[in-house]
XYZ file of C-alpha atoms in Angstrom:
682
model
C 119.900 66.214 104.186
C 123.573 66.721 104.833
C 125.380 69.913 103.717
C 126.824 69.325 100.707
C 123.386 67.959 99.419
C 121.491 70.955 101.035
C 124.287 73.471 99.286
C 123.348 71.346 95.874
C 120.013 71.777 96.506
C 120.019 75.618 97.167
C 121.875 76.106 93.930
C 119.405 74.279 92.094
C 116.604 76.148 93.549
C 117.733 79.580 93.421
C 118.539 79.032 89.523
C 115.178 77.598 88.603
C 113.226 80.476 90.818
C 115.283 83.285 89.003
C 114.800 81.489 85.193
C 111.120 81.399 86.306
C 110.887 84.695 87.471
C 112.474 85.738 84.225
C 110.009 84.403 82.579
C 107.232 85.766 84.030
C 108.293 89.171 84.706
C 110.209 89.648 81.814
C 108.858 87.691 79.052
C 105.415 87.263 80.386
C 105.681 83.753 79.342
C 105.438 81.823 82.913
C 106.729 78.042 82.556
C 104.938 76.919 85.595
C 101.942 77.645 87.956
C 101.672 80.294 90.469
C 101.435 76.958 92.869
C 103.960 75.211 91.572
C 106.294 78.357 91.757
C 105.437 79.082 95.427
C 106.009 75.692 96.208
C 109.697 75.888 94.898
C 110.341 79.212 96.792
C 108.942 77.612 100.175
C 111.293 74.545 99.768
C 114.361 77.053 98.846
C 113.257 79.401 102.009
C 113.077 75.906 104.230
C 116.230 74.945 103.322
C 118.026 78.443 103.883
C 116.332 78.399 107.377
C 117.633 74.683 108.201
C 121.316 75.784 106.857
C 121.895 79.617 107.517
C 125.361 78.794 106.788
C 124.326 79.361 103.058
C 122.288 82.480 103.434
C 122.971 84.769 100.787
C 121.353 88.125 100.143
C 121.217 87.497 96.724
C 118.809 84.188 96.855
C 115.411 84.916 95.211
C 114.049 84.231 98.667
C 114.968 87.850 99.767
C 112.586 89.277 97.422
C 109.777 88.690 99.473
C 111.193 91.018 101.985
C 111.255 90.992 105.446
C 114.233 93.640 106.384
C 113.334 96.726 107.973
C 115.220 99.804 107.598
C 115.295 102.565 110.231
C 116.925 104.970 108.179
C 117.765 105.753 104.648
C 121.578 106.322 104.432
C 122.915 108.660 102.174
C 125.363 107.789 99.301
C 127.346 109.687 97.323
C 126.892 108.912 93.541
C 130.037 108.035 91.784
C 128.795 109.494 88.747
C 126.635 112.617 89.105
C 123.328 112.110 88.102
C 122.208 115.013 85.958
C 118.912 115.652 84.890
C 117.848 116.056 81.181
C 117.097 119.390 79.364
C 113.519 119.350 78.452
C 111.332 120.363 75.605
C 107.667 120.429 74.865
C 108.098 121.328 70.702
C 109.586 119.872 67.577
C 111.138 123.664 67.332
C 113.295 123.013 69.999
C 114.170 119.344 69.332
C 115.461 120.861 65.861
C 117.265 123.697 67.172
C 119.028 120.828 69.532
C 119.490 118.754 66.613
C 121.559 121.673 65.126
C 123.308 122.645 67.889
C 124.604 118.637 67.696
C 125.485 119.289 64.287
C 127.631 122.261 64.746
C 129.921 120.222 67.425
C 130.574 116.905 65.456
C 129.256 117.334 62.025
C 126.375 115.131 60.157
C 127.510 111.471 60.827
C 126.328 110.198 63.574
C 122.677 108.620 65.066
C 120.172 109.323 67.697
C 119.093 106.688 70.036
C 115.196 107.396 70.852
C 113.756 105.723 74.545
C 110.699 106.017 76.816
C 111.128 108.416 79.388
C 109.753 106.465 82.262
C 107.716 108.211 84.902
C 108.509 106.919 88.104
C 111.640 106.942 90.724
C 115.371 107.456 89.275
C 117.771 104.378 90.558
C 121.122 103.696 89.850
C 122.360 99.941 90.619
C 125.618 99.200 91.784
C 127.422 95.197 90.252
C 130.320 93.890 91.714
C 131.461 90.666 90.558
C 127.859 89.961 88.759
C 126.359 90.722 91.922
C 123.668 93.782 93.009
C 125.956 95.957 95.556
C 123.709 98.785 96.091
C 120.587 100.959 94.732
C 120.895 104.418 95.162
C 117.711 106.759 94.137
C 118.724 110.024 92.474
C 118.488 112.298 95.476
C 119.835 116.048 94.645
C 121.790 114.291 91.863
C 125.332 114.093 94.054
C 123.811 112.555 97.203
C 120.969 110.038 96.963
C 119.424 107.328 99.641
C 120.591 103.793 99.843
C 117.539 101.767 98.901
C 119.153 98.515 98.234
C 116.737 96.228 100.737
C 113.549 97.352 98.729
C 115.182 96.973 95.498
C 115.906 93.423 96.183
C 111.909 92.661 96.553
C 111.619 93.993 92.687
C 111.669 90.837 90.158
C 113.094 92.596 87.544
C 116.168 93.775 88.940
C 118.284 91.018 88.558
C 120.830 90.237 91.757
C 122.896 87.887 90.097
C 123.343 88.325 86.493
C 123.757 85.978 83.587
C 126.917 84.967 81.751
C 130.226 86.319 82.815
C 131.033 89.188 79.982
C 130.378 91.855 82.479
C 132.705 94.391 83.567
C 133.575 93.318 87.480
C 132.194 96.741 88.561
C 129.667 99.139 86.679
C 126.580 100.659 87.503
C 123.300 100.915 85.521
C 120.641 103.529 85.736
C 117.039 103.360 85.314
C 113.495 104.164 86.727
C 111.394 102.373 89.350
C 107.455 102.446 88.035
C 104.290 100.936 89.230
C 102.446 99.227 86.352
C 98.778 100.453 86.263
C 97.505 97.056 87.374
C 99.708 97.417 90.417
C 98.084 100.911 90.973
C 95.036 100.105 90.745
C 95.199 96.942 93.303
C 96.757 99.088 95.768
C 94.310 102.093 95.369
C 91.755 99.230 95.959
C 93.015 97.990 98.781
C 93.335 101.257 100.363
C 90.105 102.213 99.747
C 88.903 99.011 101.746
C 91.029 100.219 104.430
C 89.455 103.592 104.478
C 92.903 105.433 103.309
C 93.182 107.490 100.240
C 93.850 106.250 97.161
C 97.592 107.486 95.626
C 97.083 110.442 93.307
C 99.058 108.669 90.291
C 101.835 105.637 90.117
C 104.825 108.193 90.037
C 104.250 109.338 93.848
C 103.264 105.706 94.825
C 106.048 104.100 93.226
C 108.373 106.660 94.965
C 106.400 106.543 98.230
C 106.993 102.621 98.119
C 110.635 102.847 97.856
C 110.800 104.920 100.898
C 109.103 102.763 103.346
C 110.989 100.885 105.997
C 109.370 97.387 105.973
C 110.575 95.795 102.639
C 108.041 93.055 102.888
C 105.237 95.541 102.377
C 107.352 96.485 99.112
C 107.593 93.251 97.826
C 103.516 93.147 97.867
C 103.328 96.467 95.868
C 105.053 94.911 92.954
C 107.217 97.522 91.734
C 109.238 97.224 88.142
C 112.365 98.723 86.904
C 113.244 99.857 83.299
C 117.301 100.010 82.663
C 118.569 102.850 80.430
C 121.920 103.443 80.665
C 125.274 101.687 81.554
C 128.574 103.559 83.656
C 131.658 102.431 84.479
C 135.367 102.495 83.346
C 136.318 101.281 79.993
C 133.015 99.580 79.034
C 133.581 97.488 76.124
C 131.248 98.757 73.855
C 131.500 102.281 71.234
C 127.694 102.679 71.675
C 124.767 103.300 73.854
C 122.757 101.087 71.819
C 125.066 98.498 72.013
C 125.668 98.784 75.650
C 121.776 98.174 76.356
C 122.062 94.994 73.907
C 124.587 93.526 76.453
C 122.938 94.921 79.487
C 119.629 92.708 78.265
C 122.100 89.801 77.670
C 123.143 90.072 81.472
C 119.678 89.509 82.692
C 118.385 93.934 82.978
C 114.617 94.236 81.693
C 115.300 96.579 78.600
C 112.481 97.975 76.696
C 111.914 96.942 73.664
C 110.607 100.421 72.791
C 113.774 101.874 71.567
C 114.852 102.692 67.977
C 118.502 103.902 66.282
C 117.227 107.222 64.192
C 119.461 108.422 61.296
C 117.768 112.332 61.135
C 115.933 114.537 63.280
C 112.712 113.795 61.257
C 113.129 110.125 61.875
C 112.976 110.946 65.608
C 110.054 112.920 65.431
C 108.208 109.785 63.842
C 109.279 107.964 66.950
C 107.755 110.265 69.007
C 104.659 110.536 67.161
C 104.356 106.684 67.135
C 104.649 106.319 70.573
C 102.315 109.250 71.425
C 99.708 106.853 69.916
C 100.355 103.899 71.761
C 101.050 105.639 75.425
C 97.900 104.282 76.809
C 98.312 100.786 75.984
C 101.751 100.380 77.219
C 100.703 99.545 80.903
C 102.592 101.876 82.757
C 103.516 105.582 82.669
C 105.664 107.325 80.665
C 105.863 111.312 80.190
C 108.272 111.865 77.152
C 110.909 110.389 75.089
C 114.742 110.823 75.898
C 117.041 111.516 72.585
C 120.710 110.812 72.895
C 123.457 110.528 70.677
C 124.645 107.335 69.929
C 128.324 106.640 69.953
C 130.152 107.269 73.301
C 132.926 109.296 71.748
C 130.648 111.366 70.365
C 129.024 111.802 73.816
C 132.127 112.831 74.810
C 132.772 115.771 72.407
C 129.992 117.099 73.102
C 130.488 117.216 76.891
C 127.964 118.899 79.875
C 126.700 122.022 80.764
C 126.588 122.511 84.805
C 123.257 120.752 84.777
C 122.853 118.422 81.887
C 124.421 116.645 78.719
C 125.099 118.282 76.044
C 124.148 114.653 73.869
C 120.890 114.282 75.314
C 117.388 116.112 75.720
C 114.231 115.001 76.549
C 110.726 115.670 74.728
C 108.007 116.053 77.125
C 104.608 115.029 76.140
C 102.021 117.557 77.150
C 99.309 116.443 79.897
C 96.085 115.684 77.854
C 93.583 118.376 78.779
C 90.017 119.039 77.886
C 87.627 121.402 78.560
C 84.003 120.557 79.342
C 80.977 121.747 81.635
C 80.321 120.804 85.543
C 76.845 119.368 85.424
C 76.722 119.167 89.099
C 78.629 117.764 92.489
C 77.653 114.729 94.095
C 79.116 113.145 97.206
C 79.817 109.496 97.718
C 79.996 107.492 101.054
C 82.389 105.175 101.345
C 82.403 101.765 103.514
C 84.384 103.559 106.368
C 82.221 106.795 106.179
C 84.644 108.586 104.119
C 82.774 111.382 102.019
C 84.405 111.749 98.540
C 82.563 114.762 96.444
C 82.425 113.724 92.741
C 81.957 116.024 89.598
C 79.618 115.103 87.344
C 80.570 116.180 83.651
C 79.079 116.660 80.437
C 80.878 113.755 78.562
C 84.027 114.238 76.605
C 86.901 112.207 75.097
C 90.064 112.017 77.016
C 92.961 110.097 76.348
C 90.844 106.947 74.602
C 88.075 107.063 77.054
C 84.671 109.021 77.616
C 85.242 110.908 80.909
C 82.131 111.171 83.022
C 83.236 111.842 86.135
C 86.146 113.030 88.109
C 87.387 113.160 91.686
C 87.659 116.251 93.612
C 89.051 114.550 96.504
C 88.035 116.912 99.271
C 86.847 120.378 100.580
C 90.320 121.791 100.364
C 90.780 121.091 96.952
C 87.429 122.662 96.012
C 88.106 125.734 98.001
C 91.510 125.706 96.063
C 89.853 125.779 92.804
C 86.865 127.680 94.018
C 85.041 125.216 91.397
C 81.367 125.806 91.107
C 78.381 123.620 89.070
C 78.026 125.113 85.731
C 81.499 125.996 85.613
C 83.593 124.933 82.509
C 86.345 123.034 83.854
C 89.721 121.761 82.539
C 90.200 117.664 82.966
C 93.760 116.024 82.757
C 94.917 112.389 82.699
C 98.356 113.165 81.743
C 100.435 110.467 84.261
C 97.295 110.140 86.071
C 94.773 106.795 85.656
C 92.162 108.493 87.665
C 90.619 112.127 85.600
C 91.061 114.843 87.843
C 89.936 118.668 87.331
C 92.870 120.895 87.173
C 91.603 124.370 86.479
C 88.361 126.371 85.819
C 87.574 128.833 82.881
C 86.126 131.398 84.952
C 85.357 133.646 81.841
C 82.573 131.218 81.242
C 81.174 132.013 84.684
C 77.806 133.207 85.305
C 77.458 136.488 87.109
C 74.849 135.086 89.454
C 77.429 131.872 90.491
C 77.679 131.156 93.867
C 80.652 129.403 95.608
C 80.208 125.736 96.539
C 78.822 125.415 99.903
C 80.334 121.977 101.233
C 77.749 119.526 102.897
C 77.679 119.348 106.522
C 75.439 116.145 107.040
C 75.821 112.973 105.353
C 73.699 112.708 102.017
C 72.708 109.244 102.884
C 71.894 109.583 106.561
C 71.744 112.995 107.625
C 74.036 112.550 110.510
C 76.430 115.698 111.172
C 80.032 114.844 109.625
C 83.138 115.385 111.587
C 86.657 116.291 110.193
C 89.618 115.018 112.488
C 92.356 117.412 113.164
C 95.253 117.143 110.643
C 92.784 115.064 108.127
C 91.200 115.990 104.653
C 88.465 114.109 104.477
C 84.993 114.211 105.967
C 83.580 111.501 107.750
C 79.912 110.432 108.398
C 80.271 108.947 112.224
C 76.853 106.651 111.840
C 78.773 103.608 110.789
C 76.051 101.176 112.197
C 73.101 103.211 110.918
C 74.451 104.555 107.285
C 73.038 102.360 104.353
C 76.525 102.886 102.011
C 78.429 102.130 105.226
C 76.575 99.222 105.850
C 76.367 97.490 102.543
C 79.928 98.778 101.850
C 80.810 96.482 104.977
C 79.020 93.538 103.925
C 80.548 93.495 100.515
C 84.154 93.908 102.058
C 83.374 90.828 104.541
C 82.062 88.705 101.917
C 85.059 89.721 99.364
C 87.452 87.033 98.166
C 90.514 88.336 99.987
C 87.750 88.224 103.206
C 85.341 85.565 103.861
C 85.418 84.953 100.077
C 81.845 84.259 99.988
C 81.443 84.535 96.292
C 78.024 83.064 96.060
C 76.786 86.736 97.666
C 78.429 88.763 95.189
C 76.983 90.401 91.931
C 74.057 92.717 93.572
C 72.669 90.140 96.081
C 73.744 91.826 98.986
C 72.176 94.898 98.317
C 68.987 92.862 97.527
C 69.452 91.068 100.796
C 69.660 94.738 102.793
C 66.814 96.129 100.543
C 64.601 93.342 101.865
C 65.635 93.669 105.694
C 67.384 90.323 105.843
C 70.892 91.593 106.842
C 71.605 94.326 108.704
C 74.734 93.663 109.335
C 77.474 91.252 108.810
C 76.431 88.651 111.529
C 73.089 88.303 109.807
C 74.767 86.873 107.011
C 74.815 83.505 109.245
C 70.877 83.564 110.148
C 69.892 83.386 106.827
C 67.815 80.508 105.719
C 66.451 78.802 102.896
C 62.779 79.425 103.117
C 63.271 83.423 103.639
C 65.876 83.486 100.701
C 63.835 81.353 97.772
C 61.953 83.700 95.459
C 63.589 86.744 96.124
C 64.079 89.609 93.043
C 65.245 93.019 92.283
C 65.516 94.559 89.079
C 68.666 96.913 89.323
C 69.299 99.805 87.140
C 72.528 100.650 85.783
C 72.786 104.707 86.393
C 75.520 104.565 83.571
C 73.445 102.799 80.587
C 69.994 103.114 81.913
C 69.643 98.981 81.345
C 67.756 96.725 83.699
C 69.716 93.856 85.322
C 67.428 91.425 87.276
C 68.707 89.174 90.551
C 66.507 86.541 91.709
C 67.246 83.563 93.881
C 65.943 80.474 92.227
C 66.701 76.972 94.029
C 70.176 76.611 92.665
C 70.976 80.104 93.868
C 70.094 79.737 97.478
C 71.784 76.051 97.725
C 75.198 77.788 96.495
C 74.554 81.122 98.774
C 73.986 78.453 101.853
C 77.018 76.684 100.962
C 79.256 79.211 100.895
C 78.107 80.634 103.892
C 78.514 77.218 105.341
C 82.487 77.289 103.790
C 83.170 80.406 105.013
C 83.347 79.220 108.747
C 86.411 77.354 107.968
C 88.058 80.598 106.892
C 91.070 81.558 109.008
C 91.051 84.091 112.362
C 93.497 86.138 110.284
C 91.034 86.686 107.217
C 88.030 86.982 109.379
C 89.714 89.843 111.296
C 90.580 91.630 107.792
C 86.589 91.050 107.200
C 85.769 92.560 110.338
C 86.426 95.893 108.567
C 88.368 97.609 111.153
C 89.651 101.148 110.022
C 93.158 100.973 108.837
C 93.172 97.200 109.206
C 94.481 95.972 105.525
C 95.033 92.346 104.729
C 98.767 92.354 106.095
C 97.767 94.537 109.333
C 95.331 91.929 110.246
C 97.755 88.815 109.769
C 100.200 90.813 111.943
C 97.559 91.164 114.453
C 96.337 87.526 114.510
C 99.460 85.804 114.653
C 100.389 88.166 117.202
C 97.554 87.795 119.579
C 96.655 84.274 118.515
C 92.939 85.058 119.259
C 90.021 88.022 119.104
C 90.181 87.766 123.180
C 93.453 88.835 123.556
C 93.428 91.580 120.692
C 90.359 92.897 122.036
C 91.434 93.056 125.506
C 95.003 94.919 124.321
C 95.859 98.298 125.054
C 97.696 100.698 123.233
C 101.512 99.891 124.776
C 100.544 95.722 123.558
C 99.270 96.938 120.199
C 102.338 99.114 119.330
C 104.708 96.089 120.406
C 103.083 94.180 117.106
C 105.140 94.788 113.851
C 104.024 97.573 111.664
C 101.512 98.752 114.247
C 101.746 102.563 114.790
C 99.856 105.182 116.931
C 96.698 105.633 113.812
C 96.331 101.612 114.141
C 96.655 100.840 117.477
C 94.032 103.793 118.487
C 91.607 102.309 115.762
C 91.776 98.487 116.974
C 90.962 100.372 120.287
C 88.013 102.279 119.339
C 86.507 99.265 117.364
C 86.739 96.925 120.367
C 84.753 100.095 122.501
C 82.148 99.951 120.635
C 79.130 98.117 122.337
C 77.484 97.034 118.674
C 80.790 95.731 117.502
C 80.760 93.792 120.365
C 77.500 92.560 120.405
C 78.151 91.633 116.675
C 81.219 89.760 117.541
C 79.532 87.546 120.144
C 77.018 86.803 116.980
C 79.558 85.831 114.796
C 80.913 83.765 117.601
C 77.814 81.686 118.183
C 77.992 81.108 114.167
C 81.090 79.135 114.957
C 83.562 81.572 113.059
C 87.641 81.013 113.294
C 88.661 83.506 116.423
C 91.770 81.985 116.907
C 94.996 80.947 115.299
C 95.080 77.427 114.773
C 98.751 76.190 115.553
C 100.027 73.513 113.058
C 101.769 71.345 114.766
C 103.215 69.860 111.755
C 105.855 72.852 111.892
C 107.343 71.399 115.019
C 111.124 70.296 113.964
C 112.518 69.704 117.203
C 112.133 70.536 121.250
C 115.552 72.592 121.713
C 113.222 75.018 122.619
C 110.539 73.468 124.828
C 109.429 75.665 128.256
C 111.781 78.353 126.868
C 109.825 81.475 126.198
C 111.180 84.739 124.121
C 110.565 88.237 123.441
C 112.058 89.293 120.310
C 113.061 92.898 119.722
C 115.081 94.996 117.191
C 116.454 94.461 113.742
C 118.259 90.892 112.791
C 121.179 90.050 110.448
C 120.194 86.714 108.912
C 116.483 86.951 109.573
C 113.538 89.118 110.005
C 111.653 89.488 113.028
C 108.729 87.078 111.616
C 111.720 84.606 110.605
C 113.184 84.364 113.784
C 109.502 84.341 116.011
C 108.716 81.247 113.265
C 112.130 79.124 114.328
C 111.484 79.568 118.011
C 107.973 78.088 117.232
C 109.348 75.393 114.958
C 111.673 74.783 118.136
C 108.788 74.383 120.562
C 109.392 77.655 121.960
C 106.937 80.629 122.761
C 107.209 83.744 121.423
C 105.722 86.310 123.820
C 105.075 90.350 123.547
C 106.440 91.623 126.757
C 109.236 91.239 129.101
C 108.289 89.781 132.363
C 109.663 87.727 135.459
C 108.894 84.523 133.554
C 110.478 85.358 130.184
C 113.629 83.176 130.021
C 115.282 85.482 126.750
C 115.148 88.654 125.357
C 116.595 88.147 121.931
C 118.271 91.431 120.981
C 118.792 92.864 117.787
C 120.273 96.607 116.544
C 117.964 99.199 117.559
C 116.109 97.409 120.241
C 113.905 99.811 122.403
C 115.862 101.006 125.474
C 112.971 100.120 127.422
C 112.708 96.435 127.070
C 116.662 95.955 127.801
C 116.400 98.329 131.219
C 113.268 95.744 132.202
C 115.125 92.760 131.262
C 118.155 93.682 133.216
C 116.259 94.531 136.021
C 114.157 91.279 136.061
C 117.510 89.139 135.423
C 116.524 88.111 132.146
C 118.964 86.806 129.918
C 119.719 88.865 126.860
C 120.854 87.154 123.726
C 122.319 88.088 120.169
C 121.038 86.578 116.997
C 124.372 84.287 116.998
C 123.798 82.877 120.588
C 120.168 81.671 119.142
C 121.169 80.363 116.288
C 123.637 78.374 118.375
C 120.447 77.348 120.173
C 118.782 75.753 117.617
C 121.766 74.134 115.000
């Protein structure tokens, strides 16, 4: 393909992908299947790799992330990000209305909008392209999070139309939708990490992550609500929002122009009834004077505008009785105390349980069985106990003694320095840990043996047919046929029967047989190594190529792999130092599972780097480290993890480790830049 044709195809693909992104993320009306969308994106990435001269930071291919931010630079806000005055009562809103009338008279209107509960951000656009994204910070200085913001599908990289100013700023809120929050917490619990407390904290923490690839996978969202710039061609705030929507920004439909404070009250009451069904968190309503001229008349205090105020919803709180505290054991052995409550209605649901998190939380609240406790949802999806009404407490009440032994296997619990959670160390003998590992192993993102779901694993474990994941591959038709168990649902008391008939057994055995084809990176994730989630498993698999190299890797070799730090490295070492794990892996190897990366020879595009080996280190301008490594492989080169006398080139990016450079210089290994490398292959 010649350069002109490539340029035309790249431009066409970028436009098509952005149109599909808008249809899916903003309009909730996808126009093509996920598979077809992925094919378009893969074709764009391939062309951009083949023709790097057409690289563009605003290409939709950059939304998948890849850039590593070592340090977030601070940026001075061109327009200070002031906070809004808050109120929790209609009386104070009425007082605000009276102050506005006293200053500008009665001829004005308000605009009411949602007060999103997330991370405030200012987006600057120059000539229709995203220039930078800056967090609120202290209102005067914020962090530059542009690379992470580019991964958010609802933030346009290039604006639509041509009516926008040459330069302007638009402000909004980065939020984590409830669906993404629940998915992330499920994944964190799967790898033994504590779930995020609420979507707001998760969104804020995600935007400060150094690897934009991980940010992209979190599926953040962004709603914009305030336009700033020199000589904007609008007379009202509402008009500016309409224009911003035409340019491609996501502007919430939940807004209204109100002629009086009573209409404001009506809007607040309406949203208050609907807020649980929005799909994201809000903590109130923002009320603004609509006219820009009148806003200017009203002016500012030292901290906030006089023309706007935030009405904040009170966190929904109910009081109920704490009947008992039970302790659950997770797949990784983490102990979670759970408050069993007298059922109570809260935020549209009946709450029977609430997490107590850990021993420190119980101690802080001095919570005791039989107490009357206050339960909140507020910005939380998971109910939590926030306080205790001690006036109802019995004189004979005694402080709760946190358990010292596992409630399932009676093993002495451990609590590592710096961690809040107690753990049961009996990972190969504690029933809920074993069942948790088995269920994780067969899950869709792991070995995908869906025919073993819906209680079947528990039945097999209870019958003594599976004691660890390797036993799954020893199951026989005759031992499965006719198995049966009645399960009782603890919530409803209803019974459910699991029965292994002929078709069921055939499906199970077929599913097990198909799982032998699952690639190494998924097998590694399925093993359930603590802190090794889906993304980390891929990094380790493609870095070390096979289970033998990984199992022999020491600490220094492990942390050379992208995204692998001290905690993960030590966890991997501990896993492979466990003799029971090694014995289980030998059985899985005999079962013909995939324990090495299958090289796709169709990926080879040239022999330009044949017989050359590269160590890749640092941060690069045009490609991520993974993309650089892929280019090396595609051109028949070899990627190695450590500099040695056999290394041909050290491909050095910014912030490369000084030890690698020193060793390369000592061994007289050629040190090349990203530009030098690109000349070798193009």
